[in-house]
mmCIF file of C-alpha atoms in Angstrom:
data_model
loop_
_atom_site.group_PDB
_atom_site.id
_atom_site.type_symbol
_atom_site.label_atom_id
_atom_site.label_comp_id
_atom_site.label_asym_id
_atom_site.label_seq_id
_atom_site.Cartn_x
_atom_site.Cartn_y
_atom_site.Cartn_z
ATOM 1 C CA MET A 104 43.537 1.671 120.631
ATOM 2 C CA GLU A 105 45.755 -0.286 118.423
ATOM 3 C CA SER A 106 43.126 -2.796 117.673
ATOM 4 C CA ASN A 107 40.591 -0.106 116.858
ATOM 5 C CA GLU A 108 42.968 1.750 114.608
ATOM 6 C CA ARG A 109 43.841 -1.409 112.783
ATOM 7 C CA GLU A 110 40.151 -2.192 112.244
ATOM 8 C CA THR A 111 39.495 1.308 110.981
ATOM 9 C CA ALA A 112 42.370 1.146 108.471
ATOM 10 C CA GLU A 113 41.230 -2.223 107.265
ATOM 11 C CA ALA A 114 37.706 -0.866 106.866
ATOM 12 C CA GLU A 115 38.909 2.078 104.805
ATOM 13 C CA ASP A 116 40.702 -0.113 102.209
ATOM 14 C CA PRO A 117 38.190 -1.520 99.646
ATOM 15 C CA PRO A 118 38.211 -5.182 99.186
ATOM 16 C CA ALA A 119 40.169 -6.358 96.221
ATOM 17 C CA ARG A 120 37.985 -7.284 93.194
ATOM 18 C CA PRO A 121 38.779 -10.234 91.041
ATOM 19 C CA PRO A 122 40.002 -9.313 87.577
ATOM 20 C CA ALA A 123 37.229 -8.975 85.000
ATOM 21 C CA VAL A 124 37.070 -11.786 82.595
ATOM 22 C CA PRO A 125 36.505 -10.465 79.033
ATOM 23 C CA GLN A 126 33.344 -11.791 77.492
ATOM 24 C CA ALA A 127 33.575 -13.470 74.152
ATOM 25 C CA VAL A 128 32.019 -11.339 71.376
ATOM 26 C CA PRO A 129 29.866 -13.489 69.105
ATOM 27 C CA PRO A 130 31.051 -13.363 65.520
ATOM 28 C CA ALA A 131 28.983 -11.321 63.039
ATOM 29 C CA THR A 132 26.331 -13.385 61.343
ATOM 30 C CA ALA A 133 27.001 -13.646 57.571
ATOM 31 C CA PRO A 134 23.932 -12.976 55.308
ATOM 32 C CA VAL A 135 22.369 -16.042 53.805
ATOM 33 C CA VAL A 136 22.582 -15.838 49.994
ATOM 34 C CA LEU A 137 19.911 -17.861 48.222
ATOM 35 C CA PRO A 138 20.593 -19.076 44.694
ATOM 36 C CA SER A 139 18.927 -16.728 42.118
ATOM 37 C CA ARG A 140 16.342 -18.143 39.726
ATOM 38 C CA PRO A 141 16.381 -17.095 36.058
ATOM 39 C CA ALA A 142 13.458 -14.996 34.988
ATOM 40 C CA GLY A 143 10.803 -16.206 32.579
ATOM 41 C CA ILE A 144 10.556 -19.682 31.155
ATOM 42 C CA ALA A 145 14.169 -20.437 32.092
ATOM 43 C CA GLY A 146 13.174 -20.364 35.742
ATOM 44 C CA LEU A 147 10.760 -23.249 35.328
ATOM 45 C CA SER A 148 11.615 -26.854 35.666
ATOM 46 C CA ARG A 149 12.449 -28.856 32.574
ATOM 47 C CA PRO A 150 8.954 -30.394 32.034
ATOM 48 C CA TYR A 151 7.263 -27.016 32.444
ATOM 49 C CA ARG A 152 9.744 -25.401 30.061
ATOM 50 C CA VAL A 153 8.874 -27.952 27.415
ATOM 51 C CA VAL A 154 5.154 -27.365 27.899
ATOM 52 C CA ALA A 155 5.575 -23.564 27.757
ATOM 53 C CA ALA A 156 7.724 -23.739 24.611
ATOM 54 C CA LEU A 157 5.173 -25.925 22.857
ATOM 55 C CA ALA A 158 2.348 -23.582 23.867
ATOM 56 C CA LEU A 159 4.212 -20.523 22.562
ATOM 57 C CA ALA A 160 5.066 -22.264 19.294
ATOM 58 C CA ALA A 161 1.451 -23.303 18.766
ATOM 59 C CA THR A 162 0.213 -19.785 19.526
ATOM 60 C CA GLY A 163 2.718 -18.202 17.135
ATOM 61 C CA LEU A 164 1.870 -20.658 14.364
ATOM 62 C CA ALA A 165 -1.867 -20.062 14.810
ATOM 63 C CA ALA A 166 -1.363 -16.268 14.751
ATOM 64 C CA CYS A 167 0.753 -16.410 11.575
ATOM 65 C CA THR A 168 -1.749 -18.699 9.868
ATOM 66 C CA HIS A 169 -4.629 -16.417 10.797
ATOM 67 C CA LEU A 170 -2.832 -13.311 9.517
ATOM 68 C CA ALA A 171 -1.919 -15.063 6.255
ATOM 69 C CA LEU A 172 -5.523 -16.157 5.605
ATOM 70 C CA VAL A 173 -6.891 -12.701 6.416
ATOM 71 C CA PHE A 174 -4.295 -11.139 4.096
ATOM 72 C CA LEU A 175 -5.347 -13.414 1.230
ATOM 73 C CA HIS A 176 -8.974 -12.540 1.914
ATOM 74 C CA VAL A 177 -8.554 -8.754 1.844
ATOM 75 C CA ALA A 178 -5.831 -8.613 -0.839
ATOM 76 C CA PRO A 179 -6.714 -8.222 -4.537
ATOM 77 C CA THR A 180 -7.493 -11.439 -6.337
ATOM 78 C CA ASN A 181 -4.302 -13.281 -7.232
ATOM 79 C CA THR A 182 -3.092 -16.755 -8.139
ATOM 80 C CA LEU A 183 -2.553 -17.859 -4.533
ATOM 81 C CA SER A 184 -5.933 -16.641 -3.291
ATOM 82 C CA LYS A 185 -7.688 -18.367 -6.188
ATOM 83 C CA ARG A 186 -5.896 -21.644 -5.571
ATOM 84 C CA HIS A 187 -6.745 -21.709 -1.855
ATOM 85 C CA ALA A 188 -10.110 -19.941 -2.037
ATOM 86 C CA ALA A 189 -11.966 -22.771 -0.278
ATOM 87 C CA ALA A 190 -9.558 -22.829 2.658
ATOM 88 C CA VAL A 191 -9.577 -19.043 2.974
ATOM 89 C CA ASP A 192 -13.376 -18.790 2.898
ATOM 90 C CA GLY A 193 -13.721 -21.695 5.323
ATOM 91 C CA TRP A 194 -11.531 -19.914 7.880
ATOM 92 C CA ILE A 195 -12.834 -16.380 7.394
ATOM 93 C CA TYR A 196 -16.593 -16.957 7.318
ATOM 94 C CA PRO A 197 -18.496 -16.199 9.398
ATOM 95 C CA GLU A 198 -16.383 -15.355 12.475
ATOM 96 C CA PHE A 199 -13.605 -13.340 10.800
ATOM 97 C CA GLU A 200 -15.483 -11.770 7.905
ATOM 98 C CA GLN A 201 -13.959 -8.483 6.685
ATOM 99 C CA ASN A 202 -15.812 -5.729 4.856
ATOM 100 C CA TRP A 203 -12.694 -3.860 3.707
ATOM 101 C CA LYS A 204 -9.970 -4.403 1.150
ATOM 102 C CA LEU A 205 -6.234 -4.018 1.462
ATOM 103 C CA PHE A 206 -6.040 -1.612 -1.478
ATOM 104 C CA ALA A 207 -8.664 1.006 -2.245
ATOM 105 C CA PRO A 208 -8.971 1.066 -5.132
ATOM 106 C CA ASN A 209 -7.317 -2.168 -6.199
ATOM 107 C CA PRO A 210 -4.158 -1.829 -8.280
ATOM 108 C CA LEU A 211 -4.779 -1.423 -11.980
ATOM 109 C CA GLN A 212 -4.521 -4.648 -13.947
ATOM 110 C CA GLN A 213 -4.981 -3.054 -17.355
ATOM 111 C CA ASN A 214 -2.997 -0.682 -19.511
ATOM 112 C CA ILE A 215 -5.286 1.990 -20.958
ATOM 113 C CA ALA A 216 -3.964 4.298 -23.649
ATOM 114 C CA VAL A 217 -5.866 7.292 -24.981
ATOM 115 C CA GLU A 218 -5.528 7.937 -28.709
ATOM 116 C CA ALA A 219 -6.875 10.767 -30.838
ATOM 117 C CA ARG A 220 -7.136 11.749 -34.484
ATOM 118 C CA ALA A 221 -8.512 14.729 -36.360
ATOM 119 C CA GLU A 222 -10.154 15.660 -39.624
ATOM 120 C CA TYR A 223 -8.378 18.496 -41.433
ATOM 121 C CA ARG A 224 -9.574 20.839 -44.118
ATOM 122 C CA THR A 225 -6.814 21.214 -46.649
ATOM 123 C CA PRO A 226 -6.105 24.496 -48.459
ATOM 124 C CA GLY A 227 -7.950 23.014 -51.442
ATOM 125 C CA GLY A 228 -11.118 22.540 -49.348
ATOM 126 C CA GLU A 229 -10.858 18.767 -49.018
ATOM 127 C CA VAL A 230 -11.537 17.176 -45.609
ATOM 128 C CA VAL A 231 -8.963 14.504 -44.752
ATOM 129 C CA ALA A 232 -8.884 12.236 -41.677
ATOM 130 C CA GLY A 233 -5.485 12.026 -40.074
ATOM 131 C CA PRO A 234 -3.942 8.967 -38.399
ATOM 132 C CA TRP A 235 -4.388 7.947 -34.808
ATOM 133 C CA HIS A 236 -1.892 9.433 -32.362
ATOM 134 C CA ASP A 237 -1.134 7.686 -29.062
ATOM 135 C CA LEU A 238 -1.371 10.572 -26.594
ATOM 136 C CA SER A 239 -0.623 8.380 -23.586
ATOM 137 C CA ALA A 240 2.578 7.089 -25.178
ATOM 138 C CA ALA A 241 3.704 10.666 -25.786
ATOM 139 C CA ASP A 242 3.117 11.479 -22.115
ATOM 140 C CA GLY A 243 5.040 8.396 -21.035
ATOM 141 C CA ALA A 244 7.990 9.273 -23.254
ATOM 142 C CA ALA A 245 8.029 12.814 -21.833
ATOM 143 C CA ILE A 246 8.347 11.666 -18.203
ATOM 144 C CA GLU A 247 10.508 8.574 -18.669
ATOM 145 C CA HIS A 248 13.988 8.922 -17.127
ATOM 146 C CA SER A 249 13.073 12.433 -15.988
ATOM 147 C CA LEU A 250 14.291 13.521 -12.561
ATOM 148 C CA LEU A 251 11.508 16.117 -12.304
ATOM 149 C CA PRO A 252 8.595 14.737 -14.329
ATOM 150 C CA SER A 253 5.740 17.051 -15.164
ATOM 151 C CA HIS A 254 2.649 16.589 -13.029
ATOM 152 C CA THR A 255 0.516 17.540 -16.029
ATOM 153 C CA ARG A 256 2.074 14.865 -18.208
ATOM 154 C CA GLN A 257 1.529 12.276 -15.517
ATOM 155 C CA ASN A 258 -2.082 12.946 -14.609
ATOM 156 C CA GLU A 259 -3.911 15.371 -16.915
ATOM 157 C CA LEU A 260 -4.900 12.984 -19.702
ATOM 158 C CA ARG A 261 -5.394 9.982 -17.442
ATOM 159 C CA ARG A 262 -7.644 11.838 -15.008
ATOM 160 C CA ALA A 263 -9.575 13.456 -17.853
ATOM 161 C CA TRP A 264 -10.334 10.039 -19.352
ATOM 162 C CA ASP A 265 -11.392 8.643 -15.965
ATOM 163 C CA PHE A 266 -13.595 11.695 -15.498
ATOM 164 C CA PHE A 267 -15.213 11.111 -18.885
ATOM 165 C CA THR A 268 -15.842 7.372 -18.483
ATOM 166 C CA GLY A 269 -17.187 7.874 -14.966
ATOM 167 C CA SER A 270 -19.767 10.423 -16.121
ATOM 168 C CA HIS A 271 -20.955 8.666 -19.309
ATOM 169 C CA ASP A 272 -22.905 5.477 -19.882
ATOM 170 C CA GLU A 273 -21.954 2.656 -22.244
ATOM 171 C CA ASP A 274 -23.519 4.550 -25.163
ATOM 172 C CA ASP A 275 -21.261 7.561 -24.445
ATOM 173 C CA THR A 276 -24.253 9.607 -23.280
ATOM 174 C CA PRO A 277 -23.378 12.138 -20.564
ATOM 175 C CA ASN A 278 -24.991 11.780 -17.144
ATOM 176 C CA GLY A 279 -25.941 15.347 -16.359
ATOM 177 C CA GLU A 280 -23.821 18.472 -16.298
ATOM 178 C CA ARG A 281 -20.693 16.695 -15.099
ATOM 179 C CA GLY A 282 -20.781 14.522 -18.203
ATOM 180 C CA GLU A 283 -20.948 17.552 -20.470
ATOM 181 C CA LEU A 284 -18.157 19.240 -18.540
ATOM 182 C CA SER A 285 -15.913 16.171 -18.805
ATOM 183 C CA GLU A 286 -16.521 16.052 -22.561
ATOM 184 C CA GLN A 287 -15.470 19.676 -23.000
ATOM 185 C CA TYR A 288 -12.408 19.147 -20.821
ATOM 186 C CA LEU A 289 -11.277 16.065 -22.754
ATOM 187 C CA ARG A 290 -11.899 17.791 -26.086
ATOM 188 C CA ARG A 291 -9.671 20.740 -25.157
ATOM 189 C CA ILE A 292 -6.846 18.441 -24.062
ATOM 190 C CA ALA A 293 -7.056 16.490 -27.321
ATOM 191 C CA LEU A 294 -7.034 19.665 -29.403
ATOM 192 C CA ASN A 295 -3.984 20.920 -27.551
ATOM 193 C CA ARG A 296 -2.111 17.631 -28.044
ATOM 194 C CA LEU A 297 -3.054 17.360 -31.710
ATOM 195 C CA GLY A 298 -1.859 20.918 -32.206
ATOM 196 C CA GLU A 299 1.549 19.873 -30.874
ATOM 197 C CA VAL A 300 1.634 16.988 -33.346
ATOM 198 C CA ARG A 301 0.645 19.204 -36.274
ATOM 199 C CA THR A 302 3.437 21.685 -35.576
ATOM 200 C CA GLY A 303 5.993 18.886 -35.377
ATOM 201 C CA ARG A 304 6.891 19.349 -31.666
ATOM 202 C CA ASP A 305 6.713 15.594 -31.104
ATOM 203 C CA GLY A 306 9.075 14.808 -33.975
ATOM 204 C CA GLU A 307 6.316 13.674 -36.308
ATOM 205 C CA VAL A 308 5.277 14.929 -39.714
ATOM 206 C CA GLY A 309 2.089 16.782 -38.898
ATOM 207 C CA GLU A 310 -0.974 17.224 -41.031
ATOM 208 C CA VAL A 311 -1.498 20.576 -42.670
ATOM 209 C CA GLY A 312 -4.843 22.280 -42.518
ATOM 210 C CA GLU A 313 -7.619 23.462 -40.236
ATOM 211 C CA VAL A 314 -8.977 21.014 -37.689
ATOM 212 C CA VAL A 315 -12.658 20.354 -38.347
ATOM 213 C CA ARG A 316 -13.486 17.432 -36.075
ATOM 214 C CA ILE A 317 -11.660 15.243 -33.592
ATOM 215 C CA GLN A 318 -12.229 11.709 -32.374
ATOM 216 C CA LEU A 319 -10.858 9.847 -29.354
ATOM 217 C CA ARG A 320 -10.632 6.210 -28.425
ATOM 218 C CA SER A 321 -9.146 4.080 -25.678
ATOM 219 C CA ALA A 322 -6.944 1.055 -26.228
ATOM 220 C CA THR A 323 -7.267 -1.344 -23.287
ATOM 221 C CA ARG A 324 -4.959 -4.286 -22.821
ATOM 222 C CA ALA A 325 -4.812 -6.542 -19.772
ATOM 223 C CA VAL A 326 -1.494 -7.015 -17.997
ATOM 224 C CA ALA A 327 -0.133 -10.475 -18.738
ATOM 225 C CA ALA A 328 0.120 -12.993 -15.897
ATOM 226 C CA PRO A 329 3.609 -13.730 -14.559
ATOM 227 C CA ALA A 330 5.567 -16.638 -15.972
ATOM 228 C CA TRP A 331 5.246 -18.705 -12.770
ATOM 229 C CA SER A 332 1.430 -18.447 -12.772
ATOM 230 C CA ASP A 333 -0.917 -20.863 -14.505
ATOM 231 C CA GLU A 334 -3.490 -18.090 -14.962
ATOM 232 C CA ARG A 335 -4.521 -17.361 -18.541
ATOM 233 C CA THR A 336 -5.031 -13.721 -19.422
ATOM 234 C CA ASP A 337 -6.517 -12.280 -22.583
ATOM 235 C CA THR A 338 -3.920 -9.732 -23.634
ATOM 236 C CA ARG A 339 -5.645 -8.623 -26.828
ATOM 237 C CA THR A 340 -6.247 -4.903 -27.262
ATOM 238 C CA TYR A 341 -9.841 -3.716 -27.083
ATOM 239 C CA TYR A 342 -10.860 -0.301 -28.391
ATOM 240 C CA ARG A 343 -13.624 2.032 -27.320
ATOM 241 C CA GLU A 344 -14.200 4.686 -29.946
ATOM 242 C CA LEU A 345 -16.028 7.882 -29.148
ATOM 243 C CA PRO A 346 -18.116 9.722 -31.755
ATOM 244 C CA TRP A 347 -16.641 12.546 -33.781
ATOM 245 C CA TRP A 348 -16.733 15.898 -32.051
ATOM 246 C CA THR A 349 -17.037 19.066 -34.100
ATOM 247 C CA VAL A 350 -14.538 21.734 -33.144
#
């Protein structure tokens, strides 16, 4: 009995386990950081950077040269375009030919003044021709240094003269109904301006009498070339006189 009891008690007790040995935890793996490369040309090696810089410089120089030659071709005739006309034409034609101009119309290179005079019938019955009056100069003086210049003073006479010259031939013969209309329009403007001169509104001593006929003319003078240019310009004044118009 004693031996059996001892065996049973020994069987009931679990065998002793050896103490657990803690396992070593592997350290966390640190992320691998690669060196960053600069973007663009700076990321290339030195020889490739030199090649890319030279290519960009050549492209920029070619683009600027092309734009400059096209500008001289489409711009109004000037001293620089005349001096390098052969080089400009050699580059433009035929691949880069342009059928347009930079300014439409080209800037005016002439000063055109419209002048008028009248024949007056004096109280004694004598017909006297008055002096020429520069109507364009009077308009210019009226708008100079003015903060709110009159639109009529700026454009009425100038547009009327352009209307007349564009609808008449070199012999001052009207081309159809528009020519006749432009003549009537210009005549009314001249009569109105001469009336202002006669009444002394422009500070001049006006003629006294009834207006019988009026006459207009243009005084054209080319704008002188700048001092740095070797271009020679005829700056003499040329007149275009219209026939007398009966009022």
